[in-house]
Amino acid sequence: MSERLRTPVAIAGGGPVGLMLALFLDHHGIPSTVFGTGRPRRDEPRGATHDARTMEHYRRLGLSGPIRRLGLPGGHPTDIAYFTRYNTPEMSRLPQPTLTQRLRQVAAAPRTDQLPEPVHRADQTSVEDFLAEHARTRPNISLCGGRQITGLDQDAEQVRVRAGHPGHPDEEWVASYAVVSDEGPDFVQQELGIHYEGRPAGPPGRPDTAPRGTAAHLRLPTFHHEVLAGRPAGSYWAMNADLLANLVALNGKDEFLLLTSSVDPDTADATRLTDLVRRAAGTDLPVEVLGHSSWSPGASLVAERFVKGRVLLAGDAAHPSTPDGGFALNTGVDDAANLAWKLAAVLQGWGGPDLLATYGSERRPIALRNTAAARELHHAVAGIERPAALDADTPEGVEARDRVGGLLRCHGERTDSIGVQLGVRYDGSPIIAPDADAETPGDPWGLYLPTSVPGGRTPHLWLDDWHGQGSSLFDRFTPGYTLLRLGPEPPSGKPLLAAAQAHGMPLQILDVEDRPARDLYERDLVLIRPDQHVAWRGNQLPTDPGDLVARVTGAGRPTTGRRI
């Protein structure tokens, strides 16, 4: 078989998750081949929220700056505005900072501020296009545009991948590992025999009653200056007894993402979508439908396992769910961050035999948590009553709008889920060394408390007052492990460095001497994983640092009884 048809990692899916996995693998020096890139941009409208953790992942790759230049202009409000119809006064509004205001807040924040990269709104397809273009510049990434993976077979040594191309015979590739990221449950069940748990679309106990949703990419050239009855926003909800629709501003001018359950995707066409938008707007505005697709309101499915032999699941293949809260994309990018370094470790020879299994045991609970949160957000807004009087010019209508507007504003506040974004923890993982003296932190939606208790995201710290590139502690991490020595007189890290070198584990020692760092981390020594989660902490190294190295690289025996 030709050498060009071999790849260390084959990735099925050229969406943002597959591309981010390839870019993270490149970051760790591992070549990969991505199948399924180059799809028509307008055929599949998707979300626009890149949360704080995803933006930190972009920053690790040097991409957060260019990505912030995509999407809404810096001065465009990102508020959530609620209407009965768009040409009527607002029922309610949830103010949100503009991009410029967010970046000013970052520049003026205290050194221990935990949002070096706040949430950003940008059309997912625009970001996907940017990631694909950037991936083409990377020496370790091959993009197979137009080729889709049509079949997978594996044995103990390799994965045989069949890739189809319209008008051409299937190609056969050989990979050490394959990752399925964008394919749906049907492909996963057929090729891997993996089934899904969770809830289909629909209210609890009545899944068959749920309408399917339609997403559409629209051009509305007059919406902002002729239709809108209030200030610009980032998201515009129209809600009345007749319909429910959400228009998400994509470029601050004329492009929008429409999400609605008031048009069945099986019958959706330009005529029906135009009619819906005009009814939501309360006027016959011009509408150009650039593309549309279906989505499943309220669905929250999670694969029974994320690892099967040498094939692994990520993104939509692992946890297809409702887009509410923006959790789907962001959970997938976090999958890629967790998986990439583990694949690199195994392929480079320093990852132990149990390391890849921890991808499933760590990420599956997070997928269950995030899909449940998305489903809860969906049913919260879907359950708000829309009485007939809601858009009536009567005292009953005024009372109904006040009441519904308050409920919608409360719902919008819940979507500001910084705890979901930054609070991911891998407590109980066999490659995390727990701190027996520390209490496991809670997991609230709307609150994130930085802690160096092993298992959680590494607390952020600015190292100077500039707050630019290179100023963040995160900017000083290398692709491997980092041992932080904190405070004025921390113990030596050389015994751990020697043990890591003997094992082949990449490790740097980073000294941060000032008091704010020691106070934030509460220990003299903290070991940071390649995905910026805390692996261990203490005031002295273990008696045998080699045991710690074996544990965090998966060379030790895993905890039994955990589903992966």
Coordinates of C-alpha atoms in Angstrom, one line a residue:
M1 CA 0.0 0.0 0.0
S2 CA 1.3 3.5 -0.9
E3 CA 3.1 5.3 1.9
R4 CA 0.9 8.4 1.2
L5 CA -2.1 6.5 2.3
R6 CA -0.8 6.1 5.9
T7 CA -1.4 8.6 8.7
P8 CA -0.8 8.4 12.4
V9 CA -4.3 9.8 13.1
A10 CA -7.3 9.8 10.8
I11 CA -10.0 12.3 11.7
A12 CA -13.5 11.9 10.3
G13 CA -15.0 15.3 10.2
G14 CA -13.6 18.6 9.0
G15 CA -15.7 20.8 11.3
P16 CA -14.3 23.0 14.1
V17 CA -13.8 20.0 16.5
G18 CA -12.0 17.9 13.9
L19 CA -9.9 20.8 12.8
M20 CA -9.0 21.8 16.4
L21 CA -8.0 18.2 17.1
A22 CA -5.7 18.3 14.1
L23 CA -4.3 21.7 15.2
F24 CA -3.7 20.4 18.8
L25 CA -2.0 17.3 17.4
D26 CA 0.2 19.5 15.3
H27 CA 1.0 21.6 18.4
H28 CA 2.2 18.3 20.0
G29 CA 4.2 17.4 16.8
I30 CA 1.8 14.6 15.6
P31 CA 0.7 14.4 11.9
S32 CA -2.9 13.8 11.1
T33 CA -5.2 13.6 8.1
V34 CA -8.7 15.3 8.2
F35 CA -11.4 13.9 6.0
G36 CA -14.7 15.7 5.2
T37 CA -13.3 19.3 4.8
G38 CA -14.4 21.8 2.3
R39 CA -18.2 21.4 2.5
P40 CA -20.3 24.3 1.0
R41 CA -20.4 27.1 3.6
R42 CA -24.0 28.1 3.3
D43 CA -25.6 24.6 3.4
E44 CA -25.3 24.1 7.2
P45 CA -26.0 27.2 9.3
R46 CA -24.7 26.7 12.8
G47 CA -24.1 28.5 16.1
A48 CA -22.0 31.5 16.9
T49 CA -20.9 31.2 20.6
H50 CA -17.2 30.5 21.4
D51 CA -17.1 30.4 25.2
A52 CA -14.3 31.5 27.5
R53 CA -12.7 28.0 27.7
T54 CA -12.8 27.6 23.9
M55 CA -11.2 31.0 23.5
E56 CA -8.4 29.9 25.9
H57 CA -7.8 26.9 23.7
Y58 CA -7.6 29.2 20.6
R59 CA -5.1 31.3 22.5
R60 CA -2.9 28.3 23.2
L61 CA -2.6 27.9 19.4
G62 CA -2.1 31.6 18.8
L63 CA -5.5 32.0 17.2
S64 CA -7.7 33.9 19.6
G65 CA -6.7 37.3 18.1
P66 CA -7.5 36.5 14.5
I67 CA -10.8 34.8 15.6
R68 CA -11.9 37.9 17.5
R69 CA -11.6 39.8 14.2
L70 CA -14.4 37.5 12.9
G71 CA -18.0 38.0 13.8
L72 CA -19.6 41.1 15.2
P73 CA -17.7 44.4 15.0
G74 CA -16.1 45.5 18.2
G75 CA -18.7 48.2 19.1
H76 CA -21.8 46.1 18.2
P77 CA -23.9 45.2 21.3
T78 CA -24.2 41.5 22.2
D79 CA -27.3 42.1 24.3
I80 CA -30.2 39.6 24.2
A81 CA -33.4 41.4 23.3
Y82 CA -36.9 40.0 23.6
F83 CA -39.9 41.1 21.5
T84 CA -43.4 39.9 20.6
R85 CA -42.6 41.1 17.1
Y86 CA -39.5 42.9 16.0
N87 CA -41.2 46.1 15.0
T88 CA -42.7 46.6 18.4
P89 CA -41.1 47.8 21.7
E90 CA -39.0 45.3 23.6
M91 CA -40.5 43.1 26.3
S92 CA -37.1 42.9 27.9
R93 CA -33.4 43.1 27.3
L94 CA -30.4 41.4 28.9
P95 CA -27.4 43.8 28.5
Q96 CA -24.1 42.3 27.5
P97 CA -20.7 44.0 26.9
T98 CA -19.6 44.6 23.4
L99 CA -16.3 43.0 22.2
T100 CA -14.5 46.3 22.8
Q101 CA -15.9 46.6 26.3
R102 CA -14.9 43.0 27.1
L103 CA -11.3 43.6 26.0
R104 CA -11.1 46.8 28.0
Q105 CA -12.3 44.9 31.0
V106 CA -9.5 42.3 30.4
A107 CA -6.9 45.1 30.2
A108 CA -8.0 46.6 33.5
A109 CA -8.6 43.4 35.4
P110 CA -6.7 42.4 38.5
R111 CA -3.8 40.0 38.1
T112 CA -5.9 37.1 39.4
D113 CA -8.8 37.7 37.0
Q114 CA -10.0 34.4 35.5
L115 CA -11.2 35.7 32.1
P116 CA -8.1 36.3 29.9
E117 CA -10.2 35.3 26.9
P118 CA -13.9 36.2 27.4
V119 CA -16.7 34.7 25.3
H120 CA -16.8 35.8 21.7
R121 CA -19.7 35.7 19.1
A122 CA -18.6 34.7 15.6
D123 CA -20.4 32.6 13.0
Q124 CA -19.2 29.0 13.4
T125 CA -18.8 28.5 9.6
S126 CA -16.6 31.6 9.4
V127 CA -14.4 30.3 12.2
E128 CA -14.4 26.9 10.5
D129 CA -13.2 28.4 7.3
F130 CA -10.4 30.3 9.2
L131 CA -9.3 27.1 11.0
A132 CA -9.2 25.2 7.7
E133 CA -7.1 27.9 6.1
H134 CA -4.7 27.9 9.0
A135 CA -4.5 24.1 9.1
R136 CA -3.4 24.2 5.5
T137 CA -0.3 26.2 6.6
R138 CA 0.7 23.6 9.2
P139 CA 3.2 20.9 8.1
N140 CA 1.6 18.1 10.2
I141 CA -1.9 18.4 8.8
S142 CA -3.3 17.0 5.6
L143 CA -6.8 18.1 4.6
C144 CA -8.7 15.7 2.3
G145 CA -11.4 18.0 0.9
G146 CA -14.3 16.1 -0.6
R147 CA -13.4 12.7 0.9
Q148 CA -15.6 11.3 3.5
I149 CA -14.8 8.3 5.7
T150 CA -17.3 5.6 4.7
G151 CA -16.0 2.7 6.8
L152 CA -13.7 1.7 9.6
D153 CA -12.1 -1.7 10.4
Q154 CA -9.5 -2.2 13.2
D155 CA -7.3 -4.7 14.8
A156 CA -4.9 -4.6 17.7
E157 CA -2.3 -2.7 15.6
Q158 CA -4.1 -0.3 13.3
V159 CA -7.3 1.1 11.9
R160 CA -8.1 0.6 8.2
V161 CA -10.1 3.6 6.9
R162 CA -12.2 3.7 3.7
A163 CA -12.6 7.2 2.3
G164 CA -15.1 7.9 -0.5
H165 CA -14.9 10.7 -3.1
P166 CA -17.7 11.4 -5.6
G167 CA -17.0 9.9 -9.0
H168 CA -13.9 8.0 -7.7
P169 CA -13.3 4.6 -6.2
D170 CA -12.9 4.4 -2.4
E171 CA -9.3 4.9 -1.1
E172 CA -7.9 2.8 1.7
W173 CA -5.9 4.4 4.4
V174 CA -4.0 2.9 7.4
A175 CA -3.9 4.8 10.6
S176 CA -2.6 4.1 14.1
Y177 CA -5.8 5.7 15.5
A178 CA -9.0 7.2 14.1
V179 CA -11.2 9.8 15.6
V180 CA -14.8 10.3 14.6
S181 CA -16.0 13.9 15.3
D182 CA -18.7 15.1 12.9
E183 CA -20.5 11.9 11.9
G184 CA -23.9 11.2 13.5
P185 CA -25.2 8.4 15.6
D186 CA -26.2 6.3 12.6
F187 CA -22.6 6.1 11.3
V188 CA -21.3 5.4 14.8
Q189 CA -23.8 2.7 15.6
Q190 CA -23.3 1.0 12.2
E191 CA -19.5 1.1 12.1
L192 CA -18.6 0.8 15.8
G193 CA -21.7 -0.8 17.4
I194 CA -21.8 2.1 19.9
H195 CA -25.2 3.2 21.1
Y196 CA -26.4 6.3 22.8
E197 CA -28.0 7.2 26.1
G198 CA -30.0 10.2 27.0
R199 CA -33.2 11.9 25.8
P200 CA -34.4 12.6 22.3
A201 CA -36.0 15.9 21.5
G202 CA -39.3 16.7 23.3
P203 CA -40.4 17.4 26.9
P204 CA -39.7 14.9 29.6
G205 CA -42.0 11.8 29.2
R206 CA -43.4 13.0 25.8
P207 CA -40.5 12.9 23.3
D208 CA -42.8 12.2 20.3
T209 CA -44.6 15.5 20.8
A210 CA -41.6 17.7 20.1
P211 CA -41.4 19.7 16.9
R212 CA -38.2 19.5 15.0
G213 CA -36.4 22.8 14.5
T214 CA -35.1 24.6 11.5
A215 CA -31.9 26.6 11.4
A216 CA -31.4 29.1 8.5
H217 CA -28.7 31.4 7.3
L218 CA -30.4 34.7 6.2
R219 CA -29.6 38.0 4.7
L220 CA -31.9 40.8 6.0
P221 CA -30.6 44.0 4.5
T222 CA -33.2 46.3 6.1
F223 CA -33.6 44.7 9.5
H224 CA -31.4 46.9 11.6
H225 CA -32.3 50.3 10.1
E226 CA -36.0 49.9 9.1
V227 CA -37.5 47.1 11.1
L228 CA -35.9 47.1 14.6
A229 CA -37.9 49.1 17.1
G230 CA -35.0 49.4 19.5
R231 CA -31.2 49.3 19.9
P232 CA -29.1 46.7 18.1
A233 CA -28.4 43.5 20.0
G234 CA -26.6 40.2 19.4
S235 CA -29.7 38.0 19.7
Y236 CA -33.2 38.9 18.9
W237 CA -36.1 36.8 20.2
A238 CA -39.6 37.0 18.8
M239 CA -42.2 35.3 20.9
N240 CA -46.0 35.3 20.6
A241 CA -48.9 32.9 20.5
D242 CA -48.2 32.3 16.8
L243 CA -44.4 31.7 16.7
L244 CA -41.1 31.4 18.5
A245 CA -38.0 32.6 16.6
N246 CA -34.4 33.7 17.5
L247 CA -32.3 35.8 15.1
V248 CA -28.6 35.8 16.0
A249 CA -26.6 38.6 14.4
L250 CA -23.6 37.3 12.6
N251 CA -21.8 40.3 11.1
G252 CA -23.6 43.3 12.7
K253 CA -25.0 44.3 9.3
D254 CA -27.2 42.0 7.3
E255 CA -26.4 38.3 8.0
F256 CA -28.3 36.4 10.7
L257 CA -28.7 32.8 12.0
L258 CA -32.4 31.9 12.5
L259 CA -33.3 29.2 15.0
T260 CA -37.0 28.3 15.2
S261 CA -39.3 25.4 16.0
S262 CA -42.1 27.1 14.1
V263 CA -41.1 25.7 10.7
D264 CA -40.8 22.0 10.2
P265 CA -37.5 21.2 8.5
D266 CA -39.1 18.6 6.2
T267 CA -41.2 21.3 4.6
A268 CA -38.9 24.3 5.1
D269 CA -38.1 26.3 1.9
A270 CA -37.4 29.9 1.1
T271 CA -41.1 30.7 0.9
R272 CA -42.0 29.3 4.4
L273 CA -38.9 30.8 6.0
T274 CA -39.5 34.2 4.5
D275 CA -43.1 34.1 5.7
L276 CA -42.0 33.2 9.2
V277 CA -39.5 36.0 9.4
R278 CA -42.0 38.6 8.1
R279 CA -44.5 37.5 10.7
A280 CA -41.9 37.7 13.4
A281 CA -40.9 41.1 12.1
G282 CA -44.5 42.4 11.8
T283 CA -43.7 43.8 8.3
D284 CA -42.8 42.6 4.8
L285 CA -39.1 43.1 5.0
P286 CA -36.8 41.6 2.2
V287 CA -35.5 38.2 3.1
E288 CA -32.8 36.2 1.3
V289 CA -32.5 32.5 2.5
L290 CA -28.9 31.5 2.0
G291 CA -29.2 28.0 3.4
H292 CA -31.1 26.0 6.0
S293 CA -30.9 22.7 7.9
S294 CA -32.6 20.8 10.7
W295 CA -31.9 20.6 14.4
S296 CA -33.5 18.8 17.3
P297 CA -34.7 21.1 20.1
G298 CA -34.1 19.6 23.5
A299 CA -32.1 16.5 22.4
S300 CA -29.4 15.4 24.7
L301 CA -27.6 12.2 23.6
V302 CA -24.3 10.8 24.8
A303 CA -22.5 7.8 23.4
E304 CA -22.3 4.8 25.8
R305 CA -18.5 4.9 25.4
F306 CA -16.0 7.3 23.8
V307 CA -13.3 4.8 23.1
K308 CA -13.5 1.5 21.3
G309 CA -10.1 0.0 20.6
R310 CA -8.2 2.4 18.4
V311 CA -11.3 4.5 17.4
L312 CA -12.4 7.4 19.5
L313 CA -15.4 9.7 19.4
A314 CA -15.4 13.5 19.9
G315 CA -17.8 16.4 19.3
D316 CA -21.1 15.6 17.7
A317 CA -20.2 12.0 17.2
A318 CA -19.8 11.6 21.0
H319 CA -22.6 13.9 22.3
P320 CA -25.2 15.2 19.7
S321 CA -27.4 17.7 21.5
T322 CA -29.6 20.7 21.3
P323 CA -27.6 23.9 20.6
D324 CA -29.1 25.8 23.6
G325 CA -26.4 27.6 25.6
G326 CA -23.8 27.1 22.9
F327 CA -22.5 24.0 24.8
A328 CA -22.3 21.6 21.8
L329 CA -19.4 23.2 19.9
N330 CA -17.5 24.2 23.1
T331 CA -17.8 20.8 24.7
G332 CA -16.4 19.3 21.4
V333 CA -13.4 21.7 21.4
D334 CA -12.7 20.7 25.0
D335 CA -12.8 17.1 23.9
A336 CA -10.1 17.8 21.3
A337 CA -7.9 19.5 23.9
N338 CA -8.2 16.5 26.2
L339 CA -7.7 13.9 23.5
A340 CA -4.9 15.4 21.5
W341 CA -2.2 15.3 24.1
K342 CA -3.1 11.7 25.1
L343 CA -2.8 10.6 21.5
A344 CA 0.5 12.4 21.2
A345 CA 1.8 10.8 24.4
V346 CA 0.9 7.3 23.2
L347 CA 2.3 7.8 19.7
Q348 CA 5.5 9.4 21.1
G349 CA 6.0 6.5 23.5
W350 CA 5.7 8.2 26.9
G351 CA 2.0 7.6 27.4
G352 CA 1.2 4.5 29.4
P353 CA -1.2 1.7 28.3
D354 CA -4.0 3.2 30.4
L355 CA -3.8 6.7 29.2
L356 CA -6.2 6.7 26.2
A357 CA -8.9 5.0 28.3
T358 CA -9.0 8.1 30.5
Y359 CA -10.2 10.1 27.6
G360 CA -13.6 8.4 27.9
S361 CA -13.7 8.3 31.7
E362 CA -12.9 12.0 31.9
R363 CA -14.9 13.4 29.0
R364 CA -18.1 11.3 29.1
P365 CA -19.2 12.7 32.5
I366 CA -18.6 16.2 31.2
A367 CA -20.7 15.5 28.1
L368 CA -23.5 14.2 30.3
R369 CA -23.3 17.3 32.4
N370 CA -23.3 19.8 29.5
T371 CA -26.0 18.1 27.4
A372 CA -28.2 18.0 30.4
A373 CA -27.6 21.8 30.9
A374 CA -28.4 22.5 27.3
R375 CA -31.6 20.5 27.5
E376 CA -32.6 22.2 30.7
L377 CA -32.1 25.6 29.1
H378 CA -34.2 24.6 26.1
H379 CA -37.1 23.4 28.1
A380 CA -37.0 26.5 30.4
V381 CA -37.6 28.8 27.5
A382 CA -39.9 26.5 25.6
G383 CA -42.0 26.2 28.7
I384 CA -42.7 29.9 29.0
E385 CA -46.4 30.5 28.3
R386 CA -47.2 32.6 25.2
P387 CA -50.8 33.7 25.9
A388 CA -53.0 35.1 23.1
A389 CA -52.9 38.5 24.7
L390 CA -49.1 38.7 24.6
D391 CA -48.9 41.1 21.7
A392 CA -52.3 42.8 22.3
D393 CA -52.6 46.5 22.9
T394 CA -54.6 46.0 26.0
P395 CA -54.0 46.1 29.8
E396 CA -53.9 42.3 29.7
G397 CA -51.2 42.5 27.0
V398 CA -49.1 44.9 29.1
E399 CA -49.3 42.6 32.1
A400 CA -48.5 39.5 30.0
R401 CA -45.5 41.2 28.4
D402 CA -44.1 42.4 31.8
R403 CA -44.4 38.9 33.2
V404 CA -43.0 37.1 30.2
G405 CA -40.3 39.6 29.7
G406 CA -39.1 39.0 33.3
L407 CA -39.1 35.2 32.8
L408 CA -37.1 35.6 29.6
R409 CA -34.5 37.9 31.2
C410 CA -34.1 35.4 34.0
H411 CA -33.6 32.7 31.4
G412 CA -31.0 34.8 29.6
E413 CA -29.1 35.3 32.8
R414 CA -28.8 31.5 33.2
T415 CA -27.2 31.2 29.8
D416 CA -24.2 33.2 31.2
S417 CA -22.9 29.9 32.4
I418 CA -19.3 30.6 33.4
G419 CA -19.3 27.7 35.8
V420 CA -20.1 25.3 32.9
Q421 CA -17.4 26.9 30.8
L422 CA -14.5 27.0 33.2
G423 CA -15.6 24.5 35.9
V424 CA -14.8 21.3 34.2
R425 CA -13.2 18.8 36.6
Y426 CA -11.8 15.3 36.3
D427 CA -12.1 14.3 39.9
G428 CA -11.6 10.5 40.3
S429 CA -9.6 10.2 37.1
P430 CA -6.8 7.6 37.5
I431 CA -4.3 10.0 36.0
I432 CA -5.1 12.7 38.6
A433 CA -3.3 12.6 42.0
P434 CA -5.9 13.8 44.5
D435 CA -5.2 16.0 47.4
A436 CA -6.6 14.1 50.4
D437 CA -6.7 17.3 52.5
A438 CA -8.9 19.3 50.1
E439 CA -12.6 19.3 49.6
T440 CA -13.9 18.7 46.1
P441 CA -15.2 22.0 44.7
G442 CA -18.9 22.3 43.8
D443 CA -20.2 22.7 40.2
P444 CA -22.6 25.7 40.0
W445 CA -23.7 26.9 36.5
G446 CA -23.1 30.6 37.0
L447 CA -20.1 30.7 39.2
Y448 CA -16.4 29.7 38.8
L449 CA -14.1 29.8 41.8
P450 CA -10.4 29.2 40.8
T451 CA -8.7 26.4 42.7
S452 CA -5.6 24.3 42.3
V453 CA -7.3 21.3 43.8
P454 CA -6.2 18.6 41.3
G455 CA -8.6 17.8 38.5
G456 CA -9.8 21.3 37.6
R457 CA -8.7 24.0 35.2
T458 CA -5.4 25.7 36.1
P459 CA -6.2 29.0 37.8
H460 CA -5.3 32.0 35.6
L461 CA -2.8 34.6 36.6
W462 CA -1.5 37.7 34.8
L463 CA 2.3 38.0 35.2
D464 CA 2.5 41.7 34.5
D465 CA 0.3 44.8 34.2
W466 CA 0.3 44.8 30.3
H467 CA -2.2 41.9 29.9
G468 CA -1.1 41.2 26.4
Q469 CA 0.2 38.2 24.6
G470 CA 2.9 36.6 26.8
S471 CA 1.5 38.2 29.9
S472 CA -0.7 35.3 30.9
L473 CA 0.7 32.4 32.9
F474 CA -1.0 30.2 30.3
D475 CA 1.3 31.8 27.6
R476 CA 4.3 30.4 29.4
F477 CA 3.1 26.7 29.3
T478 CA 4.8 24.4 26.7
P479 CA 2.9 21.6 25.0
G480 CA 4.1 19.2 27.7
Y481 CA 3.7 19.2 31.5
T482 CA 4.7 22.2 33.6
L483 CA 5.8 22.1 37.2
L484 CA 5.0 25.4 38.8
R485 CA 7.4 26.5 41.7
L486 CA 5.5 29.2 43.5
G487 CA 6.5 31.7 46.1
P488 CA 9.9 33.0 47.2
E489 CA 11.5 29.7 48.4
P490 CA 9.8 26.7 46.8
P491 CA 11.4 23.2 47.0
S492 CA 13.5 22.0 44.1
G493 CA 11.7 20.4 41.1
K494 CA 14.8 18.6 39.8
P495 CA 13.9 15.2 41.2
L496 CA 10.6 15.3 39.3
L497 CA 12.4 16.6 36.2
A498 CA 14.8 13.7 36.3
A499 CA 12.0 11.2 36.7
A500 CA 10.2 12.7 33.8
Q501 CA 13.2 12.6 31.6
A502 CA 13.8 8.9 32.5
H503 CA 10.2 8.2 31.4
G504 CA 10.4 10.4 28.3
M505 CA 7.6 12.7 29.6
P506 CA 8.0 16.3 28.4
L507 CA 8.3 18.6 31.5
Q508 CA 9.4 22.1 32.1
I509 CA 9.9 23.8 35.4
L510 CA 8.4 27.3 35.7
D511 CA 9.2 29.6 38.7
V512 CA 6.6 32.2 39.7
E513 CA 8.0 33.9 42.7
D514 CA 5.5 36.6 43.7
R515 CA 3.0 36.3 46.5
P516 CA -0.3 36.5 44.5
A517 CA 0.6 33.4 42.6
R518 CA 1.4 31.4 45.8
D519 CA -1.8 32.7 47.4
L520 CA -3.9 31.7 44.4
Y521 CA -2.5 28.2 44.1
E522 CA -2.2 27.6 47.9
R523 CA 0.8 25.2 47.4
D524 CA 4.5 25.5 46.7
L525 CA 4.4 23.0 43.8
V526 CA 1.7 22.4 41.2
L527 CA 1.9 20.0 38.3
I528 CA 0.0 21.1 35.2
R529 CA -1.1 18.7 32.4
P530 CA -0.7 19.5 28.7
D531 CA -4.4 20.5 28.6
Q532 CA -4.0 23.0 31.5
H533 CA -5.7 20.9 34.1
V534 CA -4.0 20.4 37.5
A535 CA -2.6 16.9 37.9
W536 CA -1.0 17.1 41.3
R537 CA -0.1 19.7 44.0
G538 CA 1.9 19.7 47.2
N539 CA 4.4 21.5 49.4
Q540 CA 7.0 18.8 48.8
L541 CA 7.6 16.4 46.0
P542 CA 6.5 12.7 46.6
T543 CA 9.2 10.5 48.1
D544 CA 9.4 8.7 44.8
P545 CA 8.7 11.2 41.9
G546 CA 8.7 8.3 39.5
D547 CA 5.4 7.1 41.0
L548 CA 3.8 10.4 40.2
V549 CA 5.2 10.3 36.7
A550 CA 3.8 6.8 36.2
R551 CA 0.4 7.9 37.5
V552 CA -0.1 11.0 35.4
T553 CA 1.1 9.4 32.2
G554 CA -1.2 6.4 32.5
A555 CA 1.5 3.9 33.2
G556 CA -0.2 2.8 36.5
R557 CA -3.1 0.6 37.0
P558 CA -6.5 2.3 36.2
T559 CA -9.4 2.5 38.6
T560 CA -11.7 -0.4 37.8
G561 CA -15.4 -0.3 37.2
R562 CA -15.4 2.9 35.2
R563 CA -17.2 3.0 31.9
I564 CA -15.1 4.5 29.1

